[in-house]
Amino acid sequence: MHKKWWKILCVILLTYTVIGGFLFSVPAREILHETIRNLYFHVCMWFGMMILFTTSVVYSIKYLRSQNLRDDLYAVNFTKVGILFGILGYITGALWAKYTWTEFASDTEIFREPKLLGAAIALLIYFAYLVLRGSLTDIDKRARISAVYAIFAYAMLFPSIWILPRLLDSLHPGKEGNPALNFKDSDARLRMVFYPAIIGWTLLGVWITSLKIRLDLIKERSILND
Amino acid sequence: MSHILTLFKKDFLLEIRQQHTFYGILLYVAATIFVLYLAMGQPESAVWNGLFWMIQLFVCVNAVAKSFLQESRGRMLYFYSITGARNFIIAKLVFNALLMMAMSLVSWALFTILLGNEVRYGIMFFGLTVLGGMSLSLVFTFLSAIAARAQQNASLMAILGFPIIIPQLMLLMKVANAAFSDVIQAGMFQMVSLLVAMDILVITLAIILFPFLWKD
């Protein structure tokens, strides 16, 4: 296991997040109450997803510059783990909403929430990326075309994630900006666990990705020939 | 510049000589709107607006899909030898934008005839129709290039395109709502400039990324 210091850091931070997240005192807020502890899980998943997708697009750009298949392999694995984080963020968000947004009359009404729709769009775009990859058989061509799509999709996605939800009414916090980084809404006690949690979850994502990449590198040894 | 003009002229001539594709799309537009009229008569303005933009989306997929799919492998090789990738994509973008603007205006006319005249501010809606038609066509032209390189049909283009276009489509619907009533929409200018900025982004990305698709 090479370069192990950050893996140890990841384990320490996540242990701290889970213990601190469940045991430390949190500010008592109306409606939210103890569910506010979900901040350390739900919001961190989206941070992790965005960081992983951004890393993926950097590798896509690197691939187009270098035409080295290794970069393509990195890009696709970062995307896959990013999708995993996105799905987890979705699930933790849905659980949180179940206990706080009591105004929903039926179970289906929750799907009409703009922020949830925005998240679903983001995931659909990356599912389309995997469909595109699946439809191509030639390895070099697959790498090149999917890199082009990944860059295009990323550039189209991120302005819309940040701008569009602010135009629509939603129960979700953060109409006026980024809720997690807003110092009025959050609290020193929350931030004490929240910031380490972001780093910890992101490191875990990178760790999972690096394992997947190493496995793929062994599988594709004959193609990479270096 | 002259290359772009020649390529544009070639697409235009092709459209005039092979009129069946052009009339095919026109028939598609007319038939869809007619079916809508049979199904719902004359809906209120919010429904009118929503239907209008959804129809634009499907017309765009049909109109733009063929722009790259019609080019055979041999012909692409020929273009490759006589002109640059940038000229080629710019010519395609311009041609499809104009085609889609025309189609949007035709469907607006048909909507007015069949589903009733709900638009109160004609000039504003005209501007939005032109802008919206252009936005849709730019995105789908580039995706059609990707789908064509993947040797797939228009359905791959729809899979790739629909999630990406949703934000722009929602913006268009929201802005266009202002053309139906006297209520002044807050942040109108901001939203329109956002749409224009996204168009510029798409054009820039297409010009930067297309050369990578082109090489084989």
Coordinates of C-alpha atoms in Angstrom, one line a residue:
Chain A
M1 CA 0.0 0.0 0.0
H2 CA 1.9 3.0 -1.3
K3 CA 1.4 6.6 -0.1
K4 CA -0.5 5.5 3.0
W5 CA -0.5 8.7 5.1
W6 CA -3.7 10.1 3.5
K7 CA -5.5 6.8 3.9
I8 CA -4.7 6.8 7.6
L9 CA -5.9 10.4 7.7
C10 CA -9.1 9.4 5.9
V11 CA -9.8 6.7 8.5
I12 CA -9.1 9.0 11.4
L13 CA -11.3 11.8 9.9
L14 CA -14.2 9.5 9.2
T15 CA -14.0 7.9 12.6
Y16 CA -14.1 11.4 14.1
T17 CA -17.0 12.3 11.8
V18 CA -19.1 9.3 12.8
I19 CA -18.4 9.6 16.5
G20 CA -18.5 13.4 16.7
G21 CA -21.4 13.5 14.3
F22 CA -23.6 11.4 16.5
L23 CA -22.4 12.5 20.0
F24 CA -21.3 16.2 19.9
S25 CA -23.9 18.8 20.8
V26 CA -25.7 20.5 17.9
P27 CA -27.6 23.7 17.8
A28 CA -31.3 23.2 18.3
R29 CA -33.1 24.4 15.3
E30 CA -36.8 24.5 14.6
I31 CA -38.1 21.6 12.5
L32 CA -34.6 20.2 11.9
H33 CA -33.7 19.3 15.6
E34 CA -31.4 16.3 15.7
T35 CA -31.7 15.6 12.0
I36 CA -29.3 18.4 11.5
R37 CA -26.6 15.7 12.0
N38 CA -27.3 14.5 8.5
L39 CA -25.4 17.6 7.4
Y40 CA -22.2 15.6 8.0
F41 CA -23.3 12.9 5.6
H42 CA -25.7 14.3 3.0
V43 CA -23.9 17.5 2.1
C44 CA -20.5 15.9 2.1
M45 CA -21.7 13.4 -0.5
W46 CA -22.5 16.3 -2.9
F47 CA -19.1 17.9 -2.2
G48 CA -17.5 14.6 -2.8
M49 CA -19.5 14.1 -6.0
M50 CA -18.5 17.5 -7.4
I51 CA -14.9 17.1 -6.5
L52 CA -14.8 13.6 -8.2
F53 CA -16.6 14.8 -11.3
T54 CA -14.2 17.8 -11.5
T55 CA -11.2 15.5 -11.2
S56 CA -12.7 13.3 -13.9
V57 CA -13.1 16.2 -16.4
V58 CA -9.5 17.2 -15.7
Y59 CA -8.4 13.7 -16.7
S60 CA -10.7 13.9 -19.8
I61 CA -8.9 17.1 -20.9
K62 CA -5.5 15.4 -20.1
Y63 CA -6.6 12.5 -22.3
L64 CA -7.4 14.7 -25.3
R65 CA -4.0 16.4 -24.9
S66 CA -1.9 13.3 -24.4
Q67 CA -4.0 10.5 -26.1
N68 CA -2.8 8.2 -23.3
L69 CA -5.3 5.5 -22.4
R70 CA -4.3 5.6 -18.8
D71 CA -5.9 9.1 -18.5
D72 CA -9.1 7.8 -19.9
L73 CA -9.1 5.0 -17.4
Y74 CA -8.7 7.5 -14.6
A75 CA -11.5 9.7 -16.0
V76 CA -14.1 6.9 -16.2
N77 CA -13.3 5.5 -12.7
F78 CA -13.6 9.0 -11.1
T79 CA -17.0 9.4 -12.9
K80 CA -18.3 6.0 -11.7
V81 CA -17.4 6.7 -8.1
G82 CA -18.8 10.2 -8.5
I83 CA -22.1 8.6 -9.6
L84 CA -22.0 6.4 -6.5
F85 CA -21.6 9.5 -4.3
G86 CA -24.4 11.2 -6.1
I87 CA -26.8 8.3 -5.5
L88 CA -25.8 8.2 -1.8
G89 CA -26.4 12.0 -1.6
Y90 CA -29.8 11.5 -3.1
I91 CA -30.7 8.7 -0.6
T92 CA -29.5 10.7 2.4
G93 CA -31.3 13.7 1.1
A94 CA -34.6 11.8 0.7
L95 CA -34.4 10.4 4.2
W96 CA -33.7 13.9 5.6
A97 CA -36.7 15.3 3.7
K98 CA -38.9 12.5 5.0
Y99 CA -38.5 13.7 8.6
T100 CA -38.4 17.5 8.0
W101 CA -40.6 18.4 5.0
T102 CA -43.9 17.4 6.6
E103 CA -45.8 19.6 4.3
F104 CA -45.8 16.9 1.6
A105 CA -49.1 15.3 1.4
S106 CA -48.2 12.2 -0.6
D107 CA -45.0 10.2 -1.3
T108 CA -45.0 11.2 -5.0
E109 CA -45.1 14.9 -4.3
I110 CA -41.5 14.8 -3.1
F111 CA -40.3 14.0 -6.6
R112 CA -41.5 17.4 -7.8
E113 CA -39.0 19.3 -5.6
P114 CA -36.8 21.3 -8.0
K115 CA -33.5 20.6 -6.1
L116 CA -34.2 16.8 -6.4
L117 CA -35.0 17.3 -10.0
G118 CA -31.7 19.1 -10.5
A119 CA -29.8 16.3 -8.8
A120 CA -31.6 13.8 -11.0
I121 CA -30.6 15.7 -14.1
A122 CA -27.0 15.7 -13.1
L123 CA -27.0 11.9 -12.5
L124 CA -28.9 11.3 -15.8
I125 CA -26.2 13.2 -17.7
Y126 CA -23.5 10.9 -16.3
F127 CA -25.6 7.8 -17.0
A128 CA -25.8 9.0 -20.6
Y129 CA -22.0 9.2 -20.5
L130 CA -21.8 5.5 -19.5
V131 CA -24.4 4.7 -22.2
L132 CA -22.2 6.5 -24.8
R133 CA -19.2 4.5 -23.7
G134 CA -21.1 1.3 -23.8
S135 CA -22.1 1.9 -27.4
L136 CA -18.5 2.2 -28.7
T137 CA -16.3 -0.8 -29.1
D138 CA -13.1 0.6 -30.5
I139 CA -11.0 1.6 -27.4
D140 CA -9.2 4.7 -28.8
K141 CA -12.4 6.0 -30.3
R142 CA -14.4 5.3 -27.1
A143 CA -11.8 7.2 -25.1
R144 CA -11.8 10.2 -27.4
I145 CA -15.5 10.6 -28.0
S146 CA -16.5 10.1 -24.4
A147 CA -13.8 12.6 -23.3
V148 CA -15.3 15.1 -25.6
Y149 CA -18.8 14.4 -24.3
A150 CA -17.6 14.5 -20.7
I151 CA -16.1 18.0 -21.1
F152 CA -19.2 19.3 -23.0
A153 CA -21.6 17.9 -20.4
Y154 CA -19.6 19.2 -17.5
A155 CA -19.5 22.7 -18.9
M156 CA -23.2 22.6 -19.5
L157 CA -24.1 21.0 -16.2
F158 CA -22.3 23.1 -13.6
P159 CA -23.7 26.5 -14.6
S160 CA -27.2 25.0 -14.5
I161 CA -26.8 23.3 -11.2
W162 CA -25.7 26.6 -9.6
I163 CA -28.0 29.0 -11.4
L164 CA -31.2 27.2 -12.0
P165 CA -32.3 26.1 -8.5
R166 CA -32.1 29.7 -7.5
L167 CA -34.8 30.6 -10.0
L168 CA -37.3 28.1 -8.7
D169 CA -39.1 27.9 -5.4
S170 CA -38.0 25.1 -3.2
L171 CA -38.1 24.0 0.4
H172 CA -34.5 23.1 0.2
P173 CA -32.2 25.7 1.8
G174 CA -29.8 27.8 -0.2
K175 CA -31.9 29.8 -2.6
E176 CA -29.7 32.8 -2.0
G177 CA -26.3 31.1 -2.3
N178 CA -24.4 28.0 -1.1
P179 CA -26.2 26.9 2.1
A180 CA -23.3 24.9 3.5
L181 CA -20.8 27.7 3.4
N182 CA -23.2 30.4 4.7
F183 CA -22.0 31.5 8.1
K184 CA -25.4 32.8 9.2
D185 CA -27.1 29.4 8.8
S186 CA -24.3 27.2 10.1
D187 CA -22.7 27.2 13.5
A188 CA -19.2 26.8 15.0
R189 CA -20.2 23.5 16.6
L190 CA -21.4 22.2 13.2
R191 CA -18.4 23.4 11.3
M192 CA -16.1 21.7 13.8
V193 CA -17.3 18.3 12.4
F194 CA -18.5 19.4 9.0
Y195 CA -15.2 20.6 7.5
P196 CA -13.2 17.5 8.5
A197 CA -16.1 15.4 7.3
I198 CA -15.9 16.9 3.8
I199 CA -12.2 16.1 3.6
G200 CA -12.7 12.6 5.1
W201 CA -15.5 11.6 2.6
T202 CA -13.7 13.0 -0.4
L203 CA -10.5 11.1 0.6
L204 CA -12.6 7.9 0.9
G205 CA -13.9 8.6 -2.6
V206 CA -10.4 9.0 -4.0
W207 CA -9.3 5.9 -2.2
I208 CA -12.1 3.8 -3.7
T209 CA -11.3 5.2 -7.1
S210 CA -7.6 4.5 -6.7
L211 CA -8.4 0.8 -5.9
K212 CA -10.7 0.6 -9.0
I213 CA -8.0 2.2 -11.2
R214 CA -5.3 -0.2 -10.0
L215 CA -7.6 -3.1 -10.7
D216 CA -8.3 -1.8 -14.2
L217 CA -4.6 -1.2 -14.8
I218 CA -3.9 -4.8 -14.2
K219 CA -6.9 -5.9 -16.3
E220 CA -5.9 -3.7 -19.3
R221 CA -2.2 -4.4 -19.0
S222 CA -2.0 -5.8 -22.5
I223 CA -3.5 -2.7 -24.0
L224 CA -1.6 -0.1 -22.1
N225 CA 1.7 -1.8 -22.8
D226 CA 3.9 0.3 -20.6
Chain B
M1 CA -14.3 32.5 -44.1
S2 CA -14.9 31.6 -47.7
H3 CA -14.6 27.9 -46.7
I4 CA -17.4 28.4 -44.2
L5 CA -19.5 30.2 -46.8
T6 CA -19.0 27.4 -49.3
L7 CA -19.8 24.6 -46.8
F8 CA -22.9 26.6 -45.8
K9 CA -23.9 26.9 -49.4
K10 CA -23.4 23.2 -49.9
D11 CA -25.8 22.4 -47.0
F12 CA -28.3 24.9 -48.3
L13 CA -28.2 23.5 -51.8
L14 CA -28.5 20.0 -50.5
E15 CA -31.6 21.1 -48.6
I16 CA -33.1 22.6 -51.8
R17 CA -32.2 19.6 -54.0
Q18 CA -33.4 16.9 -51.5
Q19 CA -36.6 18.6 -50.5
H20 CA -38.1 15.5 -49.1
T21 CA -36.2 15.9 -45.8
F22 CA -37.2 19.5 -45.4
Y23 CA -40.9 18.7 -46.2
G24 CA -40.6 15.7 -43.9
I25 CA -39.8 17.9 -41.0
L26 CA -42.5 20.4 -42.0
L27 CA -45.0 17.6 -42.1
Y28 CA -43.8 16.4 -38.7
V29 CA -44.4 19.8 -37.2
A30 CA -47.8 20.2 -38.8
A31 CA -49.0 16.7 -37.9
T32 CA -47.9 17.0 -34.3
I33 CA -49.6 20.3 -33.7
F34 CA -52.7 19.1 -35.5
V35 CA -52.9 16.1 -33.2
L36 CA -52.4 18.4 -30.2
Y37 CA -55.3 20.6 -31.4
L38 CA -57.5 17.5 -31.8
A39 CA -56.5 16.4 -28.3
M40 CA -57.0 19.6 -26.4
G41 CA -58.6 22.3 -28.4
Q42 CA -57.4 25.7 -27.3
P43 CA -55.6 25.4 -24.0
E44 CA -54.8 28.2 -21.6
S45 CA -51.5 30.2 -21.9
A46 CA -49.4 28.2 -19.4
V47 CA -50.2 24.9 -21.2
W48 CA -49.8 26.6 -24.6
N49 CA -46.3 27.7 -23.6
G50 CA -45.2 24.4 -22.2
L51 CA -46.5 22.5 -25.2
F52 CA -44.8 24.9 -27.6
W53 CA -41.3 24.4 -26.1
M54 CA -41.7 20.7 -25.9
I55 CA -42.7 20.5 -29.5
Q56 CA -39.6 22.7 -30.3
L57 CA -37.4 20.2 -28.6
F58 CA -38.7 17.2 -30.6
V59 CA -38.7 19.2 -33.9
C60 CA -35.1 20.1 -33.2
V61 CA -34.0 16.5 -32.6
N62 CA -35.6 15.6 -35.9
A63 CA -34.4 18.5 -37.9
V64 CA -30.8 18.6 -36.6
A65 CA -30.2 14.8 -36.3
K66 CA -29.5 14.3 -40.0
S67 CA -26.9 17.1 -40.3
F68 CA -24.0 14.8 -39.4
L69 CA -25.7 11.4 -39.8
Q70 CA -26.3 12.2 -43.5
E71 CA -22.6 12.6 -44.2
S72 CA -21.1 9.3 -45.3
R73 CA -17.7 8.2 -44.2
G74 CA -16.2 8.8 -47.6
R75 CA -17.6 12.3 -47.8
M76 CA -16.3 13.2 -44.3
L77 CA -12.8 12.1 -45.5
Y78 CA -13.3 14.4 -48.5
F79 CA -14.2 17.3 -46.3
Y80 CA -11.2 16.5 -44.1
S81 CA -8.9 16.8 -47.0
I82 CA -10.2 20.1 -48.3
T83 CA -11.1 22.1 -45.2
G84 CA -10.4 22.5 -41.5
A85 CA -12.5 21.1 -38.7
R86 CA -13.4 24.5 -37.3
N87 CA -14.8 25.8 -40.6
F88 CA -16.8 22.6 -40.9
I89 CA -18.5 22.9 -37.5
I90 CA -19.1 26.6 -37.8
A91 CA -20.9 26.1 -41.1
K92 CA -23.0 23.3 -39.6
L93 CA -23.9 25.4 -36.5
V94 CA -24.9 28.4 -38.6
F95 CA -26.9 26.3 -41.0
N96 CA -28.8 24.4 -38.3
A97 CA -29.4 27.5 -36.3
L98 CA -31.1 29.2 -39.3
L99 CA -33.1 26.0 -40.1
M100 CA -34.3 25.7 -36.6
M101 CA -35.2 29.4 -36.4
A102 CA -37.4 28.9 -39.5
M103 CA -39.0 25.8 -38.0
S104 CA -39.7 27.5 -34.7
L105 CA -41.4 30.4 -36.5
V106 CA -43.4 27.9 -38.6
S107 CA -44.6 26.1 -35.5
W108 CA -45.5 29.4 -33.8
A109 CA -47.7 30.2 -36.8
L110 CA -49.3 26.8 -36.7
F111 CA -49.8 27.1 -32.9
T112 CA -51.5 30.5 -33.4
I113 CA -53.8 29.1 -36.1
L114 CA -54.8 25.9 -34.4
L115 CA -54.3 26.3 -30.7
G116 CA -55.3 29.9 -30.5
N117 CA -53.4 33.2 -30.2
E118 CA -52.4 33.4 -26.6
V119 CA -49.3 35.6 -27.1
R120 CA -49.8 39.1 -25.9
Y121 CA -46.4 40.6 -26.7
G122 CA -45.6 39.4 -30.2
I123 CA -42.2 41.1 -30.6
M124 CA -40.9 39.7 -27.4
F125 CA -42.1 36.2 -28.1
F126 CA -40.6 36.5 -31.6
G127 CA -37.2 37.3 -30.1
L128 CA -37.5 34.4 -27.7
T129 CA -38.6 31.9 -30.4
V130 CA -35.6 32.9 -32.5
L131 CA -33.2 32.7 -29.5
G132 CA -34.7 29.4 -28.2
G133 CA -34.6 27.8 -31.6
M134 CA -31.0 28.8 -31.9
S135 CA -30.1 27.5 -28.4
L136 CA -31.7 24.1 -29.0
S137 CA -30.1 23.7 -32.5
L138 CA -26.6 24.6 -31.3
V139 CA -26.6 22.0 -28.5
F140 CA -28.1 19.3 -30.7
T141 CA -25.8 20.0 -33.6
F142 CA -22.8 19.2 -31.5
L143 CA -24.4 16.1 -30.0
S144 CA -25.3 15.0 -33.5
A145 CA -21.6 15.2 -34.3
I146 CA -20.9 12.9 -31.3
A147 CA -23.6 10.5 -32.2
A148 CA -22.5 10.3 -35.8
R149 CA -18.9 9.6 -34.7
A150 CA -20.2 6.8 -32.5
Q151 CA -22.0 5.4 -35.6
Q152 CA -25.3 5.5 -33.8
N153 CA -28.7 6.7 -34.8
A154 CA -30.7 9.6 -33.6
S155 CA -31.8 7.8 -30.4
L156 CA -28.3 8.1 -28.9
M157 CA -28.5 11.8 -29.6
A158 CA -31.8 12.0 -27.6
I159 CA -30.2 10.1 -24.7
L160 CA -27.2 12.4 -24.6
G161 CA -29.1 15.5 -25.3
F162 CA -32.3 15.5 -23.2
P163 CA -30.6 15.7 -19.7
I164 CA -28.3 18.5 -21.0
I165 CA -31.0 20.6 -22.6
I166 CA -33.5 20.5 -19.6
P167 CA -32.0 23.6 -17.8
Q168 CA -32.1 25.7 -21.0
L169 CA -35.6 24.6 -21.8
M170 CA -36.8 25.4 -18.4
L171 CA -35.3 28.9 -18.6
L172 CA -36.9 29.4 -22.0
M173 CA -40.3 28.4 -20.7
K174 CA -39.9 30.6 -17.6
V175 CA -38.9 33.7 -19.7
A176 CA -41.5 33.1 -22.3
N177 CA -44.3 33.1 -19.7
A178 CA -43.7 36.9 -19.5
A179 CA -45.0 37.2 -23.1
F180 CA -48.5 36.0 -22.1
S181 CA -49.5 38.5 -19.5
D182 CA -48.9 42.0 -18.2
V183 CA -47.1 40.7 -15.1
I184 CA -43.5 41.8 -15.2
Q185 CA -41.2 38.9 -14.7
A186 CA -38.4 39.6 -12.1
G187 CA -34.9 39.0 -13.3
M188 CA -36.0 38.9 -16.9
F189 CA -32.9 40.5 -18.3
Q190 CA -30.7 38.2 -16.2
M191 CA -32.3 35.1 -17.5
V192 CA -32.1 36.2 -21.1
S193 CA -28.4 37.1 -20.8
L194 CA -27.9 33.7 -19.1
L195 CA -29.4 32.0 -22.2
V196 CA -27.2 34.1 -24.5
A197 CA -24.1 33.3 -22.3
M198 CA -24.9 29.5 -22.6
D199 CA -25.2 29.8 -26.4
I200 CA -21.7 31.4 -26.5
L201 CA -20.4 28.7 -24.2
V202 CA -21.8 26.0 -26.5
I203 CA -20.3 27.6 -29.6
T204 CA -16.9 28.0 -28.0
L205 CA -16.9 24.4 -26.7
A206 CA -18.0 23.1 -30.2
I207 CA -15.2 25.0 -31.9
I208 CA -12.6 23.7 -29.3
L209 CA -13.8 20.1 -29.1
F210 CA -14.9 19.3 -32.6
P211 CA -11.3 18.8 -34.0
F212 CA -10.9 15.9 -31.6
L213 CA -14.1 14.2 -32.9
W214 CA -13.0 14.8 -36.5
K215 CA -9.7 12.9 -36.4
D216 CA -10.0 9.2 -37.0

